[in-house]
Amino acid sequence: MGKLSLEFSTGQNGKTYLKNQYASYPFHICKAQYFENDPPGMANIYIQSASGGIYEDDSLVTGVVANSNSYSHITTQASTIVHGMPKGMAYQTVDVNVTGNSYMEYMSDPLILFPESKLNSKTNVFADLSSTAVITDSFLLHFLKNDKQIFKQLNSSLQVYSEENELLAKDTYWMNSKNFLSKRHIYIGMSTIYLIDRSNARQHLLELLQNFMKQNKDIYGGASRLPNNCGMIIKFLAKDGDMLKKTVQQIWMAIRESIVGIKPNIRKK
């Protein structure tokens, strides 16, 4: 089982740093980086993989903790290939815990689903009333030989919990070639962006994102509130990888600017 554990805290100078870290194969992380146009002291961590992707029977577990007043941005160095799995399945679990007026962005690049790939992905978010988390969940289909040899199954779920472990919201989808692809293969990718923010309704941001989705003719999706006033969800289909990544970037930048007040720079990868 591969395991990654990250814990962010804030020093006396207000700068966020990695208080604790643990990474076993295939995970690898670089040191925290600090960029212009980020909130003061925001720590940026790039997650790398030494394995070349996700393989049959892999079990990958990631845990991220954001302590009081910390600002953190976690992303992957590149997209992750989910390889073909003739017999078994792969599993990944991500646990995110944000407390004490902390702000975290956990933004993985899209999964690339190869033919015969099968993955079960689960994300658990624990957030108190004062904190904010932005989570992305994206995938793209890859056709190696022809459009009939494609992925087998993708099961994905995200749960949002309160400080008392009360379930506030749950988003689940089960995808396969029969229920995802149209006959003309118009859309080959999907992304979901979750804004977990229990302290503010952010009506203006929701309306901005809804208008953005309506005006973008190259995607198909929408934005709405999550149950129990715990945030919002933005979900869309994309025709290709470039449009999917570009749209995720635009939504992320709009969310960051609305909440923090500073428009971020696009991350170089």
JSON list of C-alpha atoms in Angstrom, two decimals, residues 30-226:
[
{"chain": "A", "resi": 30, "resn": "CYS", "atom": "CA", "xyz": [9.31, 18.27, -3.29]},
{"chain": "A", "resi": 31, "resn": "LYS", "atom": "CA", "xyz": [9.91, 20.96, -0.70]},
{"chain": "A", "resi": 32, "resn": "ALA", "atom": "CA", "xyz": [7.24, 23.63, -0.21]},
{"chain": "A", "resi": 33, "resn": "GLN", "atom": "CA", "xyz": [7.34, 26.47, -2.72]},
{"chain": "A", "resi": 34, "resn": "TYR", "atom": "CA", "xyz": [6.04, 30.04, -2.38]},
{"chain": "A", "resi": 35, "resn": "PHE", "atom": "CA", "xyz": [4.72, 32.03, -5.36]},
{"chain": "A", "resi": 36, "resn": "GLU", "atom": "CA", "xyz": [3.71, 35.56, -6.20]},
{"chain": "A", "resi": 37, "resn": "ASN", "atom": "CA", "xyz": [0.00, 36.41, -6.15]},
{"chain": "A", "resi": 38, "resn": "ASP", "atom": "CA", "xyz": [-0.69, 33.76, -3.53]},
{"chain": "A", "resi": 39, "resn": "PRO", "atom": "CA", "xyz": [-1.97, 34.55, -0.05]},
{"chain": "A", "resi": 40, "resn": "PRO", "atom": "CA", "xyz": [0.99, 35.56, 2.13]},
{"chain": "A", "resi": 41, "resn": "GLY", "atom": "CA", "xyz": [2.90, 32.46, 3.21]},
{"chain": "A", "resi": 42, "resn": "MET", "atom": "CA", "xyz": [0.88, 29.93, 1.17]},
{"chain": "A", "resi": 43, "resn": "ALA", "atom": "CA", "xyz": [2.79, 26.64, 0.86]},
{"chain": "A", "resi": 44, "resn": "ASN", "atom": "CA", "xyz": [2.64, 24.88, -2.53]},
{"chain": "A", "resi": 45, "resn": "ILE", "atom": "CA", "xyz": [3.35, 21.15, -2.68]},
{"chain": "A", "resi": 46, "resn": "TYR", "atom": "CA", "xyz": [3.75, 19.08, -5.85]},
{"chain": "A", "resi": 47, "resn": "ILE", "atom": "CA", "xyz": [2.98, 15.36, -5.55]},
{"chain": "A", "resi": 48, "resn": "GLN", "atom": "CA", "xyz": [5.03, 13.11, -7.81]},
{"chain": "A", "resi": 49, "resn": "SER", "atom": "CA", "xyz": [4.81, 9.40, -8.59]},
{"chain": "A", "resi": 50, "resn": "ALA", "atom": "CA", "xyz": [7.75, 7.04, -9.13]},
{"chain": "A", "resi": 51, "resn": "SER", "atom": "CA", "xyz": [5.60, 4.24, -10.56]},
{"chain": "A", "resi": 52, "resn": "GLY", "atom": "CA", "xyz": [4.35, 5.59, -13.89]},
{"chain": "A", "resi": 53, "resn": "GLY", "atom": "CA", "xyz": [0.71, 5.53, -12.89]},
{"chain": "A", "resi": 54, "resn": "ILE", "atom": "CA", "xyz": [-1.90, 3.44, -11.08]},
{"chain": "A", "resi": 55, "resn": "TYR", "atom": "CA", "xyz": [-1.80, -0.32, -11.63]},
{"chain": "A", "resi": 56, "resn": "GLU", "atom": "CA", "xyz": [-3.98, -3.32, -10.89]},
{"chain": "A", "resi": 57, "resn": "ASP", "atom": "CA", "xyz": [-4.45, -3.99, -7.16]},
{"chain": "A", "resi": 58, "resn": "ASP", "atom": "CA", "xyz": [-2.77, -0.74, -6.14]},
{"chain": "A", "resi": 59, "resn": "SER", "atom": "CA", "xyz": [-4.05, 0.77, -2.90]},
{"chain": "A", "resi": 60, "resn": "LEU", "atom": "CA", "xyz": [-3.06, 4.43, -2.48]},
{"chain": "A", "resi": 61, "resn": "VAL", "atom": "CA", "xyz": [-3.89, 6.44, 0.64]},
{"chain": "A", "resi": 62, "resn": "THR", "atom": "CA", "xyz": [-3.33, 10.19, 1.08]},
{"chain": "A", "resi": 63, "resn": "GLY", "atom": "CA", "xyz": [-3.99, 12.18, 4.23]},
{"chain": "A", "resi": 64, "resn": "VAL", "atom": "CA", "xyz": [-3.71, 15.98, 4.39]},
{"chain": "A", "resi": 65, "resn": "VAL", "atom": "CA", "xyz": [-4.20, 18.12, 7.51]},
{"chain": "A", "resi": 66, "resn": "ALA", "atom": "CA", "xyz": [-4.39, 21.92, 7.50]},
{"chain": "A", "resi": 67, "resn": "ASN", "atom": "CA", "xyz": [-3.95, 23.41, 10.96]},
{"chain": "A", "resi": 68, "resn": "SER", "atom": "CA", "xyz": [-5.01, 26.84, 12.19]},
{"chain": "A", "resi": 69, "resn": "ASN", "atom": "CA", "xyz": [-4.57, 29.84, 9.86]},
{"chain": "A", "resi": 70, "resn": "SER", "atom": "CA", "xyz": [-2.57, 27.87, 7.29]},
{"chain": "A", "resi": 71, "resn": "TYR", "atom": "CA", "xyz": [-2.74, 28.38, 3.51]},
{"chain": "A", "resi": 72, "resn": "SER", "atom": "CA", "xyz": [-1.83, 25.43, 1.30]},
{"chain": "A", "resi": 73, "resn": "HIS", "atom": "CA", "xyz": [-2.07, 24.37, -2.34]},
{"chain": "A", "resi": 74, "resn": "ILE", "atom": "CA", "xyz": [-1.48, 20.70, -3.20]},
{"chain": "A", "resi": 75, "resn": "THR", "atom": "CA", "xyz": [-1.32, 19.51, -6.78]},
{"chain": "A", "resi": 76, "resn": "THR", "atom": "CA", "xyz": [0.20, 16.74, -8.88]},
{"chain": "A", "resi": 77, "resn": "GLN", "atom": "CA", "xyz": [3.17, 17.25, -11.16]},
{"chain": "A", "resi": 78, "resn": "ALA", "atom": "CA", "xyz": [1.17, 15.89, -14.11]},
{"chain": "A", "resi": 79, "resn": "SER", "atom": "CA", "xyz": [-1.83, 13.76, -15.01]},
{"chain": "A", "resi": 80, "resn": "THR", "atom": "CA", "xyz": [-1.89, 10.20, -13.64]},
{"chain": "A", "resi": 81, "resn": "ILE", "atom": "CA", "xyz": [-2.32, 7.23, -15.97]},
{"chain": "A", "resi": 82, "resn": "VAL", "atom": "CA", "xyz": [-4.68, 4.50, -14.79]},
{"chain": "A", "resi": 83, "resn": "HIS", "atom": "CA", "xyz": [-3.42, 1.40, -16.58]},
{"chain": "A", "resi": 84, "resn": "GLY", "atom": "CA", "xyz": [-5.37, -1.57, -17.91]},
{"chain": "A", "resi": 85, "resn": "MET", "atom": "CA", "xyz": [-6.48, -4.13, -15.30]},
{"chain": "A", "resi": 86, "resn": "PRO", "atom": "CA", "xyz": [-7.48, -7.51, -16.78]},
{"chain": "A", "resi": 87, "resn": "LYS", "atom": "CA", "xyz": [-8.53, -9.09, -13.47]},
{"chain": "A", "resi": 88, "resn": "GLY", "atom": "CA", "xyz": [-8.50, -6.78, -10.46]},
{"chain": "A", "resi": 89, "resn": "MET", "atom": "CA", "xyz": [-9.10, -3.15, -9.60]},
{"chain": "A", "resi": 90, "resn": "ALA", "atom": "CA", "xyz": [-7.15, -0.25, -8.07]},
{"chain": "A", "resi": 91, "resn": "TYR", "atom": "CA", "xyz": [-8.15, 1.84, -5.05]},
{"chain": "A", "resi": 92, "resn": "GLN", "atom": "CA", "xyz": [-7.29, 5.30, -3.86]},
{"chain": "A", "resi": 93, "resn": "THR", "atom": "CA", "xyz": [-8.46, 7.20, -0.78]},
{"chain": "A", "resi": 94, "resn": "VAL", "atom": "CA", "xyz": [-7.86, 10.86, 0.10]},
{"chain": "A", "resi": 95, "resn": "ASP", "atom": "CA", "xyz": [-8.64, 12.30, 3.54]},
{"chain": "A", "resi": 96, "resn": "VAL", "atom": "CA", "xyz": [-8.62, 16.09, 3.89]},
{"chain": "A", "resi": 97, "resn": "ASN", "atom": "CA", "xyz": [-8.93, 17.79, 7.27]},
{"chain": "A", "resi": 98, "resn": "VAL", "atom": "CA", "xyz": [-9.18, 21.60, 7.48]},
{"chain": "A", "resi": 99, "resn": "THR", "atom": "CA", "xyz": [-9.60, 23.42, 10.79]},
{"chain": "A", "resi": 100, "resn": "GLY", "atom": "CA", "xyz": [-9.03, 26.74, 12.56]},
{"chain": "A", "resi": 101, "resn": "ASN", "atom": "CA", "xyz": [-9.60, 29.26, 9.76]},
{"chain": "A", "resi": 102, "resn": "SER", "atom": "CA", "xyz": [-7.35, 27.36, 7.35]},
{"chain": "A", "resi": 103, "resn": "TYR", "atom": "CA", "xyz": [-7.56, 27.42, 3.55]},
{"chain": "A", "resi": 104, "resn": "MET", "atom": "CA", "xyz": [-6.55, 24.43, 1.40]},
{"chain": "A", "resi": 105, "resn": "GLU", "atom": "CA", "xyz": [-6.65, 23.64, -2.30]},
{"chain": "A", "resi": 106, "resn": "TYR", "atom": "CA", "xyz": [-6.24, 19.96, -3.25]},
{"chain": "A", "resi": 107, "resn": "MET", "atom": "CA", "xyz": [-6.12, 20.01, -7.05]},
{"chain": "A", "resi": 108, "resn": "SER", "atom": "CA", "xyz": [-4.94, 16.88, -8.81]},
{"chain": "A", "resi": 109, "resn": "ASP", "atom": "CA", "xyz": [-4.46, 16.90, -12.56]},
{"chain": "A", "resi": 110, "resn": "PRO", "atom": "CA", "xyz": [-6.88, 14.62, -14.47]},
{"chain": "A", "resi": 111, "resn": "LEU", "atom": "CA", "xyz": [-6.69, 10.85, -14.34]},
{"chain": "A", "resi": 112, "resn": "ILE", "atom": "CA", "xyz": [-6.01, 9.36, -17.77]},
{"chain": "A", "resi": 113, "resn": "LEU", "atom": "CA", "xyz": [-8.16, 6.23, -18.07]},
{"chain": "A", "resi": 114, "resn": "PHE", "atom": "CA", "xyz": [-6.48, 3.66, -20.32]},
{"chain": "A", "resi": 115, "resn": "PRO", "atom": "CA", "xyz": [-8.42, 0.77, -21.90]},
{"chain": "A", "resi": 116, "resn": "GLU", "atom": "CA", "xyz": [-9.46, -1.90, -19.38]},
{"chain": "A", "resi": 117, "resn": "SER", "atom": "CA", "xyz": [-8.75, 0.40, -16.43]},
{"chain": "A", "resi": 118, "resn": "LYS", "atom": "CA", "xyz": [-10.80, 0.02, -13.24]},
{"chain": "A", "resi": 119, "resn": "LEU", "atom": "CA", "xyz": [-10.51, 2.40, -10.30]},
{"chain": "A", "resi": 120, "resn": "ASN", "atom": "CA", "xyz": [-12.38, 3.02, -7.06]},
{"chain": "A", "resi": 121, "resn": "SER", "atom": "CA", "xyz": [-11.68, 6.52, -5.69]},
{"chain": "A", "resi": 122, "resn": "LYS", "atom": "CA", "xyz": [-12.91, 7.94, -2.39]},
{"chain": "A", "resi": 123, "resn": "THR", "atom": "CA", "xyz": [-12.39, 11.40, -0.86]},
{"chain": "A", "resi": 124, "resn": "ASN", "atom": "CA", "xyz": [-13.35, 12.37, 2.68]},
{"chain": "A", "resi": 125, "resn": "VAL", "atom": "CA", "xyz": [-13.36, 16.05, 3.68]},
{"chain": "A", "resi": 126, "resn": "PHE", "atom": "CA", "xyz": [-13.54, 17.07, 7.35]},
{"chain": "A", "resi": 127, "resn": "ALA", "atom": "CA", "xyz": [-14.11, 20.82, 7.66]},
{"chain": "A", "resi": 128, "resn": "ASP", "atom": "CA", "xyz": [-15.01, 23.07, 10.56]},
{"chain": "A", "resi": 129, "resn": "LEU", "atom": "CA", "xyz": [-17.14, 26.20, 10.24]},
{"chain": "A", "resi": 130, "resn": "SER", "atom": "CA", "xyz": [-14.18, 28.56, 9.89]},
{"chain": "A", "resi": 131, "resn": "SER", "atom": "CA", "xyz": [-12.21, 26.77, 7.15]},
{"chain": "A", "resi": 132, "resn": "THR", "atom": "CA", "xyz": [-12.28, 26.34, 3.39]},
{"chain": "A", "resi": 133, "resn": "ALA", "atom": "CA", "xyz": [-11.24, 23.52, 1.05]},
{"chain": "A", "resi": 134, "resn": "VAL", "atom": "CA", "xyz": [-11.22, 23.42, -2.75]},
{"chain": "A", "resi": 135, "resn": "ILE", "atom": "CA", "xyz": [-11.09, 19.88, -4.20]},
{"chain": "A", "resi": 136, "resn": "THR", "atom": "CA", "xyz": [-10.92, 18.78, -7.84]},
{"chain": "A", "resi": 137, "resn": "ASP", "atom": "CA", "xyz": [-11.81, 15.40, -9.32]},
{"chain": "A", "resi": 138, "resn": "SER", "atom": "CA", "xyz": [-11.18, 15.03, -13.07]},
{"chain": "A", "resi": 139, "resn": "PHE", "atom": "CA", "xyz": [-10.65, 12.31, -15.66]},
{"chain": "A", "resi": 140, "resn": "LEU", "atom": "CA", "xyz": [-10.04, 11.88, -19.39]},
{"chain": "A", "resi": 141, "resn": "LEU", "atom": "CA", "xyz": [-10.44, 8.85, -21.62]},
{"chain": "A", "resi": 142, "resn": "HIS", "atom": "CA", "xyz": [-7.51, 7.56, -23.65]},
{"chain": "A", "resi": 143, "resn": "PHE", "atom": "CA", "xyz": [-7.98, 5.53, -26.83]},
{"chain": "A", "resi": 144, "resn": "LEU", "atom": "CA", "xyz": [-4.88, 3.44, -27.62]},
{"chain": "A", "resi": 145, "resn": "LYS", "atom": "CA", "xyz": [-6.00, 1.55, -30.74]},
{"chain": "A", "resi": 146, "resn": "ASN", "atom": "CA", "xyz": [-9.62, 2.33, -31.49]},
{"chain": "A", "resi": 147, "resn": "ASP", "atom": "CA", "xyz": [-12.67, 3.90, -29.88]},
{"chain": "A", "resi": 148, "resn": "LYS", "atom": "CA", "xyz": [-14.04, 0.50, -28.82]},
{"chain": "A", "resi": 149, "resn": "GLN", "atom": "CA", "xyz": [-11.16, -0.33, -26.47]},
{"chain": "A", "resi": 150, "resn": "ILE", "atom": "CA", "xyz": [-11.75, 1.97, -23.53]},
{"chain": "A", "resi": 151, "resn": "PHE", "atom": "CA", "xyz": [-11.92, 2.03, -19.73]},
{"chain": "A", "resi": 152, "resn": "LYS", "atom": "CA", "xyz": [-13.97, -0.50, -17.79]},
{"chain": "A", "resi": 153, "resn": "GLN", "atom": "CA", "xyz": [-15.06, 1.26, -14.60]},
{"chain": "A", "resi": 154, "resn": "LEU", "atom": "CA", "xyz": [-14.55, 4.41, -12.52]},
{"chain": "A", "resi": 155, "resn": "ASN", "atom": "CA", "xyz": [-16.28, 4.66, -9.15]},
{"chain": "A", "resi": 156, "resn": "SER", "atom": "CA", "xyz": [-15.83, 7.97, -7.37]},
{"chain": "A", "resi": 157, "resn": "SER", "atom": "CA", "xyz": [-17.29, 9.46, -4.20]},
{"chain": "A", "resi": 158, "resn": "LEU", "atom": "CA", "xyz": [-16.71, 12.53, -2.05]},
{"chain": "A", "resi": 159, "resn": "GLN", "atom": "CA", "xyz": [-18.12, 12.93, 1.46]},
{"chain": "A", "resi": 160, "resn": "VAL", "atom": "CA", "xyz": [-18.13, 16.12, 3.53]},
{"chain": "A", "resi": 161, "resn": "TYR", "atom": "CA", "xyz": [-18.21, 15.83, 7.32]},
{"chain": "A", "resi": 162, "resn": "SER", "atom": "CA", "xyz": [-18.55, 18.33, 10.16]},
{"chain": "A", "resi": 163, "resn": "GLU", "atom": "CA", "xyz": [-16.31, 18.53, 13.24]},
{"chain": "A", "resi": 164, "resn": "GLU", "atom": "CA", "xyz": [-18.65, 16.01, 14.92]},
{"chain": "A", "resi": 165, "resn": "ASN", "atom": "CA", "xyz": [-18.29, 13.58, 11.99]},
{"chain": "A", "resi": 166, "resn": "GLU", "atom": "CA", "xyz": [-21.82, 14.35, 10.84]},
{"chain": "A", "resi": 167, "resn": "LEU", "atom": "CA", "xyz": [-22.26, 13.65, 7.12]},
{"chain": "A", "resi": 168, "resn": "LEU", "atom": "CA", "xyz": [-23.19, 16.95, 5.45]},
{"chain": "A", "resi": 169, "resn": "ALA", "atom": "CA", "xyz": [-22.98, 16.11, 1.75]},
{"chain": "A", "resi": 170, "resn": "LYS", "atom": "CA", "xyz": [-22.11, 13.23, -0.57]},
{"chain": "A", "resi": 171, "resn": "ASP", "atom": "CA", "xyz": [-21.44, 13.15, -4.31]},
{"chain": "A", "resi": 172, "resn": "THR", "atom": "CA", "xyz": [-21.09, 9.76, -5.99]},
{"chain": "A", "resi": 173, "resn": "TYR", "atom": "CA", "xyz": [-20.82, 8.59, -9.57]},
{"chain": "A", "resi": 174, "resn": "TRP", "atom": "CA", "xyz": [-20.17, 5.22, -11.20]},
{"chain": "A", "resi": 175, "resn": "MET", "atom": "CA", "xyz": [-18.92, 5.47, -14.76]},
{"chain": "A", "resi": 176, "resn": "ASN", "atom": "CA", "xyz": [-18.39, 2.87, -17.46]},
{"chain": "A", "resi": 177, "resn": "SER", "atom": "CA", "xyz": [-18.24, 2.92, -21.25]},
{"chain": "A", "resi": 178, "resn": "LYS", "atom": "CA", "xyz": [-21.98, 2.29, -21.57]},
{"chain": "A", "resi": 179, "resn": "ASN", "atom": "CA", "xyz": [-23.30, 5.02, -19.28]},
{"chain": "A", "resi": 180, "resn": "PHE", "atom": "CA", "xyz": [-20.71, 7.72, -19.97]},
{"chain": "A", "resi": 181, "resn": "LEU", "atom": "CA", "xyz": [-19.94, 7.82, -23.68]},
{"chain": "A", "resi": 182, "resn": "SER", "atom": "CA", "xyz": [-22.43, 8.91, -26.33]},
{"chain": "A", "resi": 183, "resn": "LYS", "atom": "CA", "xyz": [-22.34, 7.19, -29.72]},
{"chain": "A", "resi": 184, "resn": "ARG", "atom": "CA", "xyz": [-20.49, 10.13, -31.23]},
{"chain": "A", "resi": 185, "resn": "HIS", "atom": "CA", "xyz": [-18.05, 10.45, -28.33]},
{"chain": "A", "resi": 186, "resn": "ILE", "atom": "CA", "xyz": [-18.69, 14.19, -28.06]},
{"chain": "A", "resi": 187, "resn": "TYR", "atom": "CA", "xyz": [-17.39, 14.42, -24.49]},
{"chain": "A", "resi": 188, "resn": "ILE", "atom": "CA", "xyz": [-14.36, 12.40, -23.37]},
{"chain": "A", "resi": 189, "resn": "GLY", "atom": "CA", "xyz": [-13.64, 14.05, -20.01]},
{"chain": "A", "resi": 190, "resn": "MET", "atom": "CA", "xyz": [-15.34, 15.21, -16.86]},
{"chain": "A", "resi": 191, "resn": "SER", "atom": "CA", "xyz": [-14.36, 17.40, -13.93]},
{"chain": "A", "resi": 192, "resn": "THR", "atom": "CA", "xyz": [-15.91, 18.19, -10.58]},
{"chain": "A", "resi": 193, "resn": "ILE", "atom": "CA", "xyz": [-14.76, 21.09, -8.42]},
{"chain": "A", "resi": 194, "resn": "TYR", "atom": "CA", "xyz": [-15.96, 21.17, -4.83]},
{"chain": "A", "resi": 195, "resn": "LEU", "atom": "CA", "xyz": [-15.82, 24.34, -2.74]},
{"chain": "A", "resi": 196, "resn": "ILE", "atom": "CA", "xyz": [-16.26, 23.30, 0.89]},
{"chain": "A", "resi": 197, "resn": "ASP", "atom": "CA", "xyz": [-17.07, 26.49, 2.80]},
{"chain": "A", "resi": 198, "resn": "ARG", "atom": "CA", "xyz": [-19.57, 26.28, 5.64]},
{"chain": "A", "resi": 199, "resn": "SER", "atom": "CA", "xyz": [-19.20, 29.85, 6.88]},
{"chain": "A", "resi": 200, "resn": "ASN", "atom": "CA", "xyz": [-20.31, 31.85, 3.82]},
{"chain": "A", "resi": 201, "resn": "ALA", "atom": "CA", "xyz": [-23.09, 31.34, 1.27]},
{"chain": "A", "resi": 202, "resn": "ARG", "atom": "CA", "xyz": [-21.05, 33.18, -1.43]},
{"chain": "A", "resi": 203, "resn": "GLN", "atom": "CA", "xyz": [-24.09, 33.86, -3.60]},
{"chain": "A", "resi": 204, "resn": "HIS", "atom": "CA", "xyz": [-22.15, 36.22, -5.88]},
{"chain": "A", "resi": 205, "resn": "LEU", "atom": "CA", "xyz": [-19.52, 33.55, -6.63]},
{"chain": "A", "resi": 206, "resn": "LEU", "atom": "CA", "xyz": [-22.19, 30.94, -7.33]},
{"chain": "A", "resi": 207, "resn": "GLU", "atom": "CA", "xyz": [-23.94, 33.23, -9.80]},
{"chain": "A", "resi": 208, "resn": "LEU", "atom": "CA", "xyz": [-20.62, 34.08, -11.46]},
{"chain": "A", "resi": 209, "resn": "LEU", "atom": "CA", "xyz": [-19.80, 30.39, -11.96]},
{"chain": "A", "resi": 210, "resn": "GLN", "atom": "CA", "xyz": [-23.29, 29.59, -13.20]},
{"chain": "A", "resi": 211, "resn": "ASN", "atom": "CA", "xyz": [-23.04, 32.35, -15.81]},
{"chain": "A", "resi": 212, "resn": "PHE", "atom": "CA", "xyz": [-19.59, 31.14, -16.82]},
{"chain": "A", "resi": 213, "resn": "MET", "atom": "CA", "xyz": [-20.91, 27.62, -17.39]},
{"chain": "A", "resi": 214, "resn": "LYS", "atom": "CA", "xyz": [-23.82, 28.89, -19.49]},
{"chain": "A", "resi": 215, "resn": "GLN", "atom": "CA", "xyz": [-21.62, 31.04, -21.71]},
{"chain": "A", "resi": 216, "resn": "ASN", "atom": "CA", "xyz": [-18.97, 28.38, -22.38]},
{"chain": "A", "resi": 217, "resn": "LYS", "atom": "CA", "xyz": [-20.20, 26.46, -25.44]},
{"chain": "A", "resi": 218, "resn": "ASP", "atom": "CA", "xyz": [-17.33, 23.95, -25.39]},
{"chain": "A", "resi": 219, "resn": "ILE", "atom": "CA", "xyz": [-18.42, 22.31, -22.13]},
{"chain": "A", "resi": 220, "resn": "TYR", "atom": "CA", "xyz": [-21.66, 21.00, -20.66]},
{"chain": "A", "resi": 221, "resn": "GLY", "atom": "CA", "xyz": [-22.34, 21.38, -16.96]},
{"chain": "A", "resi": 222, "resn": "GLY", "atom": "CA", "xyz": [-23.53, 23.52, -14.11]},
{"chain": "A", "resi": 223, "resn": "ALA", "atom": "CA", "xyz": [-22.96, 24.84, -10.61]},
{"chain": "A", "resi": 224, "resn": "SER", "atom": "CA", "xyz": [-25.15, 24.50, -7.52]},
{"chain": "A", "resi": 225, "resn": "ARG", "atom": "CA", "xyz": [-25.08, 24.51, -3.74]},
{"chain": "A", "resi": 226, "resn": "LEU", "atom": "CA", "xyz": [-24.17, 21.49, -1.68]}
]
